[in-house]
């Protein structure tokens, strides 16, 4: 076995191995050479080389998203480290374990004018769960910091930063270890399985005739079917799910905006819950946030083993446990109350679904029509990755087959690494993966394709409407040069030559027949990763979407 000569690098590598950190994404550089040598020449690690640090970090995030295990990213000193920050922030808010290992100059070389040198210590402090600032020499003190960083990433499900100063020479190797690293062990604690003061909780629950369950980003198969059925059979419960909730039942409302956008004040007051129960990650729908902030519930309970955001300014209790454990403890002791809460909402939503289909059947080729056609044709049991902005919002309006697992970077809701994350997720899961993205998000993260590990069963559906279409939907849209240049960022670019450069099969569609034909070809293409670029009319998309909500009544 070949090891780096630098003892500190040996310690980091050995502790990572002992802790089961085996997926390592390395970006090229000189200062991190001791780490690169040690990780890449050890067969116990699966190493990936990705040059662009921003893409590398989101790629790692995608792997961690799927494996549920910490993934390490390794970079050289200087600005290379700062390019990790968007993915670090996403990992922080999405509760994904990510281990940043940065090589640094020794402390004596900082702020004296050396190249590729910045103040690296604690650079992610506002968006990390632990920062290990190591000393130059291997030591028990350093070992304890490295152990603590990895353990914290696992326990708190978030990004940690290990900053390691190395002095030249950097490339020397040895064939035996010079360190015996100290390995510590911590027991994972996942909240509690007991509801404290359950009598008080039951009293509130059993007397409420309007209970609203709102589910954000959620892991598939994390809620027992018995609990799902209980929700569905309780007349006092309405369940609102988002596309990213991965929670399904025919009686659940799976398009929140379709339900509530046409509501007036009387409707909102009738819908106002006595108890709001939330679990899962961030919510996409701005309309549900606005509703619950204005028509606040008397009680808002959030269930999560780690955090509870007061999203609606009404949080009354945080249950530090898994949602499944919470409902397993609560529901057997609960009693159903007479209520028409569900039946009234179900009647309204049933009519909304009829209106939705009537509208989709008559609209012309547009973003909305494309999303209908694409989502209804997704292969069963595939994985769907969606970029942010318009793409995830359109996806909220269309029914999906329950077998399809859905993911989106909703921690910070940025477009900056959606493609890289999707590729990492495809690698991490091994499942056939379809990534739906808009043109601005795709172009912004086009370096994601500079990646030698893209699986053949990874397919991109790129909806190109010539700019940032979401800005046409948001308030403030005016058809003027300032809007077109600085908000919409109008362009005439396509993915054709990028696909050719990266040896991906390229298909196009400009209407329903070509879409239906080429989407079938896309899914049946077993020879290579592929892109289907769908061109939609820039000036019609926002009108068609806005009219949709008017046609629901």
XYZ file of C-alpha atoms in Angstrom, residues 70-480:
411
model
C -21.582 11.074 4.494
C -19.679 11.844 1.312
C -16.304 13.596 1.380
C -15.072 16.328 -0.939
C -11.371 17.155 -1.118
C -9.852 20.328 -2.557
C -6.705 22.383 -2.670
C -6.179 25.685 -0.870
C -7.470 29.134 -1.773
C -10.596 30.007 -3.719
C -11.148 26.349 -4.614
C -12.671 25.920 -1.157
C -15.108 28.804 -1.589
C -16.627 27.142 -4.643
C -17.999 24.476 -2.300
C -20.155 27.011 -0.462
C -23.431 26.740 -2.451
C -23.520 22.972 -1.898
C -22.518 23.369 1.747
C -25.468 25.712 2.305
C -27.802 23.298 0.499
C -26.553 20.396 2.607
C -27.053 22.450 5.777
C -30.691 23.278 5.062
C -31.506 19.909 3.481
C -29.890 17.997 6.364
C -27.473 16.013 4.193
C -24.134 14.797 5.618
C -21.247 16.294 3.648
C -17.607 16.271 4.744
C -15.452 19.056 3.359
C -11.720 18.343 3.614
C -9.607 21.277 2.493
C -5.865 21.464 2.228
C -4.367 24.705 3.545
C -1.062 26.486 3.903
C 0.485 26.392 7.398
C -0.773 29.194 9.629
C 2.530 31.084 9.274
C 1.900 31.441 5.523
C -1.537 33.052 5.821
C -1.825 36.773 4.959
C 1.820 37.202 3.937
C 1.196 37.317 0.178
C 1.457 33.645 -0.789
C -0.588 32.536 -3.790
C -3.730 30.434 -3.439
C -3.950 31.430 0.192
C -7.037 32.745 1.969
C -8.386 32.620 5.522
C -9.839 29.115 5.354
C -10.529 28.381 8.987
C -14.255 28.511 9.865
C -15.112 29.794 6.390
C -18.413 27.835 6.454
C -19.197 28.610 10.088
C -22.674 30.009 9.417
C -23.769 26.941 7.434
C -21.944 23.987 8.971
C -22.550 21.815 12.001
C -18.882 21.466 12.989
C -15.509 22.957 12.001
C -12.255 21.112 12.674
C -9.288 23.460 12.327
C -6.307 21.140 12.464
C -2.715 21.812 13.431
C 0.084 20.935 11.018
C 1.390 17.887 12.881
C -0.455 14.631 13.495
C -1.670 14.430 17.091
C -4.343 12.970 19.333
C -5.862 16.456 19.469
C -6.213 16.485 15.668
C -7.564 12.928 15.651
C -10.274 13.865 18.133
C -11.297 16.836 15.978
C -11.490 14.680 12.836
C -13.561 12.042 14.664
C -15.840 14.714 16.077
C -16.380 16.276 12.659
C -17.417 13.007 11.029
C -19.605 11.966 13.967
C -21.337 15.352 13.945
C -22.015 15.129 10.200
C -23.728 11.790 10.820
C -25.633 12.718 13.991
C -26.736 16.196 12.917
C -27.140 15.358 9.219
C -25.218 18.314 7.908
C -21.957 19.588 6.426
C -18.723 19.728 8.392
C -15.385 21.274 7.494
C -11.988 19.736 8.197
C -9.185 22.198 7.371
C -5.740 20.602 7.132
C -2.507 22.619 6.758
C 0.264 20.886 4.814
C 3.821 22.074 4.240
C 5.908 21.142 1.208
C 7.135 18.686 0.017
C 3.637 17.414 -0.791
C 4.125 14.464 -3.118
C 6.404 12.171 -1.124
C 5.070 8.691 -0.311
C 5.885 5.820 2.045
C 4.797 2.182 2.111
C 3.990 1.987 5.818
C 1.894 4.159 8.097
C 3.723 6.376 10.561
C 0.636 7.043 12.684
C -1.804 4.984 14.702
C -4.902 7.146 14.577
C -7.223 7.356 17.555
C -10.761 6.272 16.656
C -13.678 7.299 18.837
C -17.219 5.953 18.765
C -20.521 7.676 19.411
C -24.004 6.220 19.563
C -26.538 7.642 17.161
C -29.542 9.096 18.945
C -32.601 9.612 16.749
C -34.895 11.641 18.967
C -37.341 9.789 21.184
C -40.176 7.357 20.559
C -42.274 8.686 23.424
C -44.496 11.764 23.285
C -44.005 13.780 26.439
C -47.226 15.014 28.048
C -49.189 12.757 25.730
C -52.393 13.346 27.687
C -52.273 17.054 26.827
C -51.419 16.290 23.207
C -54.265 13.796 22.928
C -56.709 16.241 24.495
C -55.916 18.829 21.812
C -55.916 16.239 19.008
C -59.147 14.521 20.019
C -61.104 17.763 20.317
C -59.964 19.309 17.011
C -62.375 19.065 14.089
C -59.966 20.603 11.578
C -56.519 18.994 11.408
C -54.227 19.878 8.514
C -51.186 17.704 7.776
C -48.657 19.418 5.499
C -45.736 17.366 4.168
C -42.623 18.894 2.611
C -39.489 17.173 1.294
C -39.768 13.647 2.618
C -38.072 10.285 2.194
C -40.089 7.617 0.377
C -41.484 4.745 2.469
C -40.747 6.547 5.739
C -44.382 6.500 6.905
C -46.138 3.203 7.636
C -49.102 2.373 5.426
C -51.252 1.968 8.541
C -50.631 5.618 9.399
C -51.373 6.737 5.838
C -54.653 4.809 5.930
C -55.531 6.343 9.282
C -55.083 9.829 7.831
C -57.252 8.914 4.865
C -60.072 7.509 7.018
C -60.284 10.362 9.514
C -62.959 12.921 8.514
C -61.209 15.657 10.524
C -57.878 15.346 8.664
C -56.837 16.911 5.369
C -53.397 15.925 4.070
C -51.545 18.292 1.718
C -48.550 16.763 -0.042
C -45.987 18.250 -2.372
C -44.267 16.460 -5.238
C -41.147 16.118 -3.086
C -43.092 14.556 -0.187
C -43.016 11.072 -1.753
C -46.201 10.340 0.208
C -49.233 9.087 -1.679
C -52.884 8.212 -1.177
C -55.867 8.860 -3.463
C -57.494 11.024 -0.800
C -54.468 13.295 -0.266
C -54.322 16.729 -1.925
C -51.237 16.479 -4.156
C -51.492 19.889 -5.815
C -51.834 22.521 -3.127
C -51.932 25.511 -5.456
C -54.634 23.889 -7.591
C -56.788 23.654 -4.480
C -56.279 27.003 -2.784
C -55.386 29.557 -5.470
C -59.054 30.298 -6.302
C -60.044 30.572 -2.606
C -61.542 33.781 -1.293
C -61.614 34.981 2.309
C -64.649 32.855 3.181
C -62.982 29.749 1.767
C -59.762 30.412 3.623
C -61.573 30.870 6.934
C -63.401 27.575 6.424
C -60.087 25.889 5.608
C -58.197 27.416 8.567
C -56.986 24.494 10.709
C -57.194 24.210 14.458
C -54.090 22.020 14.396
C -51.363 22.181 11.752
C -49.000 19.198 11.737
C -45.904 19.527 9.563
C -43.041 17.200 8.829
C -40.427 16.909 6.117
C -38.247 19.626 4.635
C -38.890 22.902 2.863
C -42.249 23.739 1.279
C -42.399 24.887 -2.360
C -45.870 26.464 -2.410
C -45.769 30.172 -1.641
C -49.548 30.222 -1.527
C -49.817 27.750 1.349
C -47.218 29.755 3.276
C -49.172 32.971 2.721
C -52.426 31.267 3.775
C -51.069 29.822 7.023
C -49.258 33.028 7.937
C -52.500 34.976 7.649
C -54.971 32.363 8.872
C -52.823 30.930 11.637
C -53.637 27.615 13.309
C -54.202 27.589 17.053
C -51.591 24.850 17.332
C -48.674 24.147 15.009
C -46.743 20.957 15.725
C -43.576 20.217 13.780
C -42.099 16.718 13.926
C -38.373 16.296 13.219
C -35.453 14.695 15.022
C -33.317 17.808 14.624
C -34.912 21.121 13.702
C -38.186 23.000 13.681
C -38.529 26.166 11.611
C -41.313 28.534 12.591
C -42.296 28.939 8.939
C -45.777 30.303 9.611
C -45.156 32.285 12.801
C -47.393 29.889 14.723
C -45.120 27.093 16.020
C -46.315 25.844 19.413
C -44.453 22.555 19.804
C -41.491 20.697 18.304
C -41.642 16.922 18.715
C -38.060 15.654 18.556
C -38.770 12.276 16.964
C -39.408 10.724 13.592
C -42.865 11.394 12.132
C -43.498 7.664 11.936
C -42.751 7.202 15.660
C -44.900 10.207 16.556
C -47.988 8.910 14.772
C -47.418 5.339 15.975
C -47.536 6.695 19.529
C -50.435 9.094 18.984
C -52.952 7.448 16.686
C -53.712 4.249 18.647
C -54.823 6.424 21.575
C -56.756 8.953 19.517
C -60.465 9.027 18.814
C -62.184 10.245 15.692
C -64.437 13.264 15.977
C -67.398 14.093 13.810
C -66.274 16.550 11.148
C -66.952 17.649 7.582
C -63.464 19.143 7.155
C -62.187 16.486 4.768
C -65.429 15.962 2.865
C -65.817 19.634 1.973
C -62.208 19.945 0.783
C -62.395 16.649 -1.076
C -65.499 17.819 -2.953
C -63.759 21.032 -3.981
C -60.558 19.251 -5.022
C -62.448 16.637 -7.058
C -63.985 19.451 -9.096
C -60.587 21.150 -9.398
C -59.090 17.977 -10.917
C -61.867 17.847 -13.516
C -61.251 21.498 -14.408
C -57.513 20.874 -14.565
C -57.890 18.077 -17.090
C -60.354 20.092 -19.161
C -57.843 22.942 -19.267
C -54.866 20.730 -20.106
C -56.824 19.107 -22.919
C -57.400 22.427 -24.662
C -54.183 24.406 -24.168
C -51.573 24.812 -26.891
C -47.988 23.577 -26.781
C -46.329 25.281 -23.815
C -44.368 24.640 -20.634
C -47.529 23.453 -18.885
C -48.433 21.047 -21.701
C -44.859 19.715 -21.776
C -44.878 18.996 -18.051
C -48.170 17.138 -18.409
C -46.800 14.957 -21.213
C -43.415 14.392 -19.589
C -44.640 13.521 -16.111
C -47.351 11.153 -17.309
C -44.789 9.187 -19.362
C -42.082 8.758 -16.716
C -40.970 5.128 -16.427
C -42.410 3.287 -13.440
C -39.984 2.942 -10.487
C -37.628 5.559 -11.896
C -36.107 8.406 -9.964
C -37.073 11.983 -10.832
C -34.720 14.845 -10.103
C -36.090 18.345 -10.702
C -34.325 21.689 -10.866
C -35.580 24.760 -9.063
C -37.576 27.819 -10.180
C -40.263 27.057 -12.785
C -39.553 23.337 -13.107
C -40.401 22.349 -9.529
C -43.449 24.630 -9.529
C -44.924 23.108 -12.678
C -44.281 19.658 -11.254
C -46.509 20.547 -8.277
C -49.494 20.831 -10.626
C -49.331 17.399 -12.302
C -50.146 13.968 -10.867
C -47.215 11.538 -10.628
C -47.180 7.754 -10.463
C -46.595 6.815 -6.784
C -43.709 4.503 -7.737
C -41.551 7.466 -8.780
C -39.281 8.968 -6.134
C -38.827 12.735 -6.436
C -35.905 14.905 -5.341
C -35.070 18.599 -5.609
C -32.543 20.873 -3.909
C -35.090 22.687 -1.749
C -32.720 23.545 1.107
C -31.759 26.877 -0.433
C -33.874 26.446 -3.591
C -30.993 27.514 -5.834
C -30.501 26.604 -9.481
C -26.718 26.536 -9.147
C -26.084 22.802 -8.751
C -29.249 20.993 -9.776
C -27.673 19.086 -12.685
C -24.601 18.091 -10.674
C -26.802 16.877 -7.818
C -28.953 14.854 -10.203
C -25.890 13.156 -11.718
C -24.507 12.392 -8.263
C -27.877 10.970 -7.244
C -27.956 8.760 -10.341
C -24.494 7.443 -9.437
C -25.448 6.998 -5.781
C -28.725 5.182 -6.408
C -27.977 3.254 -9.581
C -31.615 3.748 -10.593
C -32.785 5.030 -13.973
C -32.845 8.787 -13.353
C -34.690 11.486 -15.266
C -33.682 15.072 -14.629
C -36.098 17.841 -15.630
C -34.629 21.314 -15.823
C -35.135 24.734 -17.339
C -32.669 26.339 -19.704
C -31.187 28.888 -17.283
C -30.557 26.271 -14.586
C -29.070 23.918 -17.156
C -26.739 26.529 -18.656
C -25.741 27.800 -15.210
C -24.577 24.319 -14.182
C -23.368 23.120 -17.593
C -19.987 22.127 -16.140
C -21.919 19.313 -14.461
C -21.551 17.431 -17.758
C -17.761 17.678 -17.429
C -17.998 14.432 -15.511
C -16.666 10.996 -16.483
C -19.153 9.123 -14.297
C -22.533 9.944 -15.866
C -24.497 6.655 -16.082
C -26.078 5.578 -19.351
C -29.487 5.472 -17.645
C -29.296 9.190 -16.818
C -31.589 11.288 -19.034
C -32.079 15.060 -19.128
C -35.310 16.702 -20.235
C -34.389 20.326 -20.862
C -37.294 22.738 -21.299
C -35.925 25.722 -23.186
C -38.232 28.736 -23.227
C -35.471 31.207 -24.024
C -34.893 32.655 -20.557
C -35.897 32.708 -16.918
C -39.586 32.031 -17.435
C -40.347 32.214 -13.728
C -39.855 35.989 -13.813
C -42.778 36.272 -16.230
C -44.963 34.569 -13.646
C -43.821 36.641 -10.664
C -45.194 40.146 -9.993
C -43.316 42.949 -11.735
C -43.143 41.502 -15.234
C -43.057 44.164 -17.938
C -42.163 43.562 -21.591
C -39.259 46.014 -21.613
